[in-house]
Coordinates of C-alpha atoms in Angstrom, one line a residue:
A1 CA -45.9 -13.9 -127.6
A2 CA -46.9 -10.6 -126.2
T3 CA -47.1 -7.7 -128.7
L4 CA -47.3 -4.1 -127.8
N5 CA -49.5 -1.8 -129.8
F6 CA -48.3 1.8 -129.1
S7 CA -51.6 3.5 -129.6
V8 CA -52.1 7.2 -129.0
I9 CA -53.2 8.0 -125.5
P10 CA -56.7 9.7 -125.7
S11 CA -56.4 13.4 -125.4
T12 CA -59.1 13.5 -122.8
M13 CA -56.8 11.6 -120.4
R14 CA -53.8 13.9 -120.7
P15 CA -54.9 16.5 -118.2
T16 CA -56.0 13.9 -115.7
L17 CA -52.7 12.0 -116.0
S18 CA -50.6 15.1 -115.7
R19 CA -52.3 15.9 -112.4
A20 CA -52.0 12.4 -111.2
V21 CA -48.4 11.7 -112.1
F22 CA -46.9 15.2 -112.3
P23 CA -48.9 17.7 -110.4
C24 CA -46.9 20.5 -111.8
C25 CA -48.1 19.6 -115.4
A26 CA -51.7 20.6 -114.9
Q27 CA -51.5 22.7 -118.1
L28 CA -50.0 21.5 -121.3
R29 CA -48.3 23.7 -123.8
S30 CA -46.9 22.6 -127.2
E31 CA -43.7 23.9 -128.4
R32 CA -41.8 23.6 -131.7
V33 CA -38.4 22.0 -131.4
S34 CA -35.7 22.6 -134.0
T35 CA -32.9 20.1 -134.6
P36 CA -29.5 21.5 -133.4
P37 CA -26.3 20.9 -135.4
A38 CA -24.2 17.8 -134.4
P39 CA -21.6 19.6 -132.3
A40 CA -24.3 21.3 -130.3
V41 CA -25.9 17.8 -129.7
A42 CA -22.6 16.4 -128.5
R43 CA -22.0 19.4 -126.2
R44 CA -25.6 19.1 -124.8
R45 CA -25.0 15.4 -124.2
E46 CA -21.8 16.3 -122.2
L47 CA -23.7 18.8 -120.1
L48 CA -26.4 16.4 -119.3
D49 CA -23.9 13.8 -118.2
I50 CA -22.3 16.3 -116.0
A51 CA -25.7 17.3 -114.6
A52 CA -26.5 13.6 -113.9
D53 CA -23.1 13.1 -112.1
L54 CA -23.8 16.2 -109.9
W55 CA -27.3 14.9 -109.1
D56 CA -25.8 11.5 -108.1
E57 CA -23.2 13.1 -105.9
G58 CA -25.4 15.5 -104.0
G59 CA -29.0 15.4 -105.1
P60 CA -30.9 18.4 -106.5
E61 CA -29.1 20.8 -104.2
A62 CA -25.8 20.0 -105.9
L63 CA -27.2 20.5 -109.4
T64 CA -26.7 24.1 -110.2
L65 CA -25.8 26.0 -113.4
A66 CA -22.7 27.3 -111.8
A67 CA -21.5 23.8 -110.9
I68 CA -22.2 22.5 -114.4
G69 CA -20.4 25.5 -116.0
E70 CA -17.4 25.0 -113.8
R71 CA -17.0 21.3 -114.7
A72 CA -17.7 21.9 -118.4
D73 CA -15.4 25.0 -118.5
L74 CA -18.3 27.1 -119.8
T75 CA -19.3 30.7 -119.0
A76 CA -22.8 31.3 -117.9
P77 CA -23.9 32.9 -121.2
S78 CA -22.5 29.9 -123.2
L79 CA -24.3 27.5 -120.9
Y80 CA -27.6 29.4 -121.3
T81 CA -27.5 28.6 -125.0
Y82 CA -28.0 24.9 -124.2
F83 CA -30.2 25.1 -121.0
P84 CA -31.8 28.4 -120.0
S85 CA -32.4 27.2 -116.4
K86 CA -31.9 24.5 -113.8
S87 CA -35.5 23.5 -114.4
A88 CA -34.8 22.8 -118.1
I89 CA -31.9 20.6 -117.1
V90 CA -34.0 18.6 -114.6
A91 CA -36.7 18.1 -117.2
A92 CA -34.2 16.8 -119.7
L93 CA -32.8 14.4 -117.2
Q94 CA -36.2 13.2 -116.2
R95 CA -37.3 12.7 -119.8
E96 CA -34.2 10.6 -120.6
A97 CA -34.7 8.5 -117.4
L98 CA -38.3 7.8 -118.3
E99 CA -37.3 6.8 -121.9
V100 CA -34.7 4.4 -120.5
L101 CA -37.1 2.8 -118.1
A102 CA -39.8 2.5 -120.8
Q103 CA -37.3 0.8 -123.2
V104 CA -36.2 -1.6 -120.4
A105 CA -39.9 -2.6 -119.8
R106 CA -40.5 -3.1 -123.5
E107 CA -37.5 -5.4 -123.8
A108 CA -38.4 -7.3 -120.7
V109 CA -42.0 -7.9 -121.9
G110 CA -40.6 -9.3 -125.2
S111 CA -38.5 -11.9 -123.2
W112 CA -41.5 -13.2 -121.1
Q113 CA -42.4 -16.2 -123.3
A114 CA -44.6 -18.9 -121.9
P115 CA -44.8 -22.6 -122.9
A116 CA -47.3 -23.3 -125.7
D117 CA -49.5 -25.3 -123.3
A118 CA -49.6 -22.6 -120.7
E119 CA -53.1 -21.4 -119.6
P120 CA -53.7 -18.0 -121.3
Q121 CA -55.1 -16.3 -118.2
A122 CA -52.1 -17.5 -116.1
V123 CA -49.7 -16.1 -118.8
A124 CA -51.4 -12.7 -118.9
L125 CA -51.3 -12.5 -115.1
A126 CA -47.7 -13.7 -115.0
R127 CA -46.7 -10.8 -117.2
L128 CA -48.3 -8.4 -114.7
V129 CA -46.5 -10.1 -111.8
A130 CA -43.2 -10.0 -113.7
F131 CA -43.8 -6.3 -114.5
S132 CA -44.3 -5.7 -110.7
D133 CA -41.0 -7.5 -110.0
L134 CA -39.3 -5.5 -112.7
T135 CA -40.5 -2.2 -111.1
M136 CA -39.4 -3.3 -107.7
S137 CA -35.9 -4.2 -109.0
G138 CA -35.5 -0.8 -110.6
P139 CA -33.6 1.0 -107.8
A140 CA -30.9 -1.8 -107.7
K141 CA -30.6 -2.2 -111.5
Y142 CA -31.2 1.4 -112.6
P143 CA -30.3 3.5 -109.6
R144 CA -29.8 6.7 -111.5
E145 CA -33.1 6.6 -113.4
F146 CA -35.2 5.4 -110.5
G147 CA -33.4 7.6 -108.0
L148 CA -34.2 10.7 -110.2
Q149 CA -37.9 9.8 -110.3
Q150 CA -38.1 9.3 -106.6
R151 CA -36.4 12.6 -105.8
L152 CA -38.6 14.5 -108.2
M153 CA -41.7 13.0 -106.7
A154 CA -40.5 14.2 -103.3
N155 CA -39.6 17.6 -104.7
P156 CA -42.2 18.5 -107.4
G157 CA -41.2 22.2 -107.4
L158 CA -37.9 21.6 -109.2
Q159 CA -39.4 22.1 -112.6
D160 CA -41.3 25.0 -114.1
L161 CA -44.7 24.4 -115.6
D162 CA -43.5 24.6 -119.2
D163 CA -40.5 22.3 -118.6
A164 CA -42.5 19.8 -116.8
A165 CA -45.1 19.7 -119.5
G166 CA -42.4 18.7 -122.0
V167 CA -41.8 15.6 -119.9
L168 CA -45.3 14.4 -120.2
P169 CA -45.0 12.5 -123.5
A170 CA -42.1 10.4 -122.0
A171 CA -44.3 9.7 -119.0
L172 CA -47.1 8.6 -121.1
G173 CA -44.7 6.4 -123.1
A174 CA -43.5 4.7 -119.9
L175 CA -47.1 4.0 -118.9
T176 CA -47.9 2.4 -122.2
V177 CA -46.4 -1.0 -121.2
P178 CA -48.4 -1.6 -118.0
V179 CA -51.6 -0.2 -119.6
Q180 CA -51.3 -2.7 -122.5
L181 CA -50.4 -5.6 -120.1
I182 CA -53.6 -4.8 -118.2
D183 CA -55.6 -4.7 -121.4
Q184 CA -54.2 -8.0 -122.5
A185 CA -55.2 -9.6 -119.2
V186 CA -58.7 -8.2 -119.5
R187 CA -59.0 -9.6 -123.1
A188 CA -57.8 -13.0 -121.9
G189 CA -60.5 -13.0 -119.2
A190 CA -57.8 -12.9 -116.4
L191 CA -59.1 -9.6 -115.0
G192 CA -62.5 -8.1 -114.9
D193 CA -63.4 -5.5 -117.5
A194 CA -63.5 -1.8 -116.5
G195 CA -67.1 -1.9 -117.7
A196 CA -68.9 -1.3 -120.9
G197 CA -68.3 2.2 -122.2
A198 CA -65.5 2.9 -119.8
S199 CA -63.4 5.8 -121.0
A200 CA -59.7 6.4 -120.6
D201 CA -60.4 8.9 -117.8
S202 CA -63.0 6.8 -116.0
G203 CA -62.3 5.6 -112.5
D204 CA -61.4 2.1 -113.5
S205 CA -59.9 2.2 -117.0
S206 CA -56.6 0.4 -117.7
M207 CA -54.8 3.7 -117.7
V208 CA -56.1 4.7 -114.3
R209 CA -55.4 1.2 -113.0
A210 CA -51.8 1.5 -114.2
V211 CA -51.3 4.9 -112.6
R212 CA -52.7 3.7 -109.3
W213 CA -50.6 0.5 -109.4
L214 CA -47.3 2.3 -110.2
A215 CA -48.0 4.9 -107.6
A216 CA -48.6 2.2 -105.0
L217 CA -45.4 0.4 -106.0
N218 CA -43.4 3.6 -105.7
G219 CA -44.8 4.0 -102.3
V220 CA -43.6 0.5 -101.4
L221 CA -40.2 1.3 -102.8
A222 CA -40.0 4.4 -100.5
T223 CA -40.4 2.2 -97.4
D224 CA -37.1 0.4 -98.2
S225 CA -35.3 3.6 -97.1
L226 CA -37.0 3.4 -93.6
P227 CA -34.5 2.3 -91.0
V228 CA -36.9 0.2 -88.9
G229 CA -40.4 -0.9 -88.6
V230 CA -41.0 -2.5 -92.0
P231 CA -42.0 -6.2 -91.7
A232 CA -40.8 -7.2 -95.2
D233 CA -38.4 -6.0 -98.0
G234 CA -39.7 -4.0 -100.9
H235 CA -39.8 -6.9 -103.3
T236 CA -41.9 -9.0 -101.0
M237 CA -44.2 -6.1 -100.2
G238 CA -44.5 -5.3 -103.9
R239 CA -45.5 -8.9 -104.7
L240 CA -48.2 -8.8 -101.9
L241 CA -49.5 -5.4 -103.1
S242 CA -49.7 -6.5 -106.7
G243 CA -51.4 -9.7 -105.8
D244 CA -54.0 -7.8 -103.8
L245 CA -54.7 -5.4 -106.6
L246 CA -55.0 -8.2 -109.2
R247 CA -57.4 -10.1 -107.1
G248 CA -59.4 -6.9 -106.5
W249 CA -59.5 -6.5 -110.3
G250 CA -61.0 -10.0 -110.7
A251 CA -58.0 -12.4 -110.9
N252 CA -58.7 -16.0 -110.0
P253 CA -56.6 -17.0 -107.0
E254 CA -55.6 -20.3 -108.6
R255 CA -54.6 -18.7 -111.9
L256 CA -52.7 -16.1 -109.9
T257 CA -50.7 -18.9 -108.1
E258 CA -49.8 -20.3 -111.5
A259 CA -48.8 -16.9 -112.7
V260 CA -46.4 -16.3 -109.8
A261 CA -44.7 -19.6 -110.6
L262 CA -44.3 -18.7 -114.2
A263 CA -43.0 -15.2 -113.3
D264 CA -40.5 -16.8 -111.0
D265 CA -39.4 -19.1 -113.9
W266 CA -38.8 -16.0 -116.1
K267 CA -36.6 -14.4 -113.4
I268 CA -34.4 -17.6 -113.2
R269 CA -33.9 -17.5 -116.9

């Protein structure tokens, strides 16, 4: 059974990751967060739900403080006690979306159980193939969370620097699953090692591999919205891309074929 060890991401990697995943997070600032009373928490939850509905209905342009206040029957000064700006609301929505997607990934990994006689390298690769499939199914299964990420990647200026920095811990948490799956595959001998002494911010560490992999998969997902000219659907292209990457990282083609069959079996279950 796969186990996930949620270790602390090395501090030396955080600036690199912030620039790679969220360009607006080039500088990190810590802030002290106090716990609001229960009624305030409930009201904040209501406002976030309204904000998410507005985003779904009309995208970032429809998400304004005035529109939220109108639906919630709140004056501007009252609304500002919960969220001082549109940027703060967008950051809160993104943080929640990343936390949902990370939890989905953790639960999925726990369900990917292989037969006792399965070849360990094939099992490790199968979990990577299954994770790729899970990512590619995201827009259909979790349209709100995935749609939010896609729109924010296309519109990075929607968040102020401080608000975007507050999202980074959730982004790192979402990356933990693919990073640890890659690490497991390396330990099983299914993938080549990043090299002796490779650090978290080196060019071929598991963290950097995960960032490059997810960035590429998100690019494939974007092609699904193109009206013409794409030779295959996103799922097929995602499988092809992940296969190419895994072979490039040292996966044995025969073991990868076994892994694809095992990942398909997990999907049927």
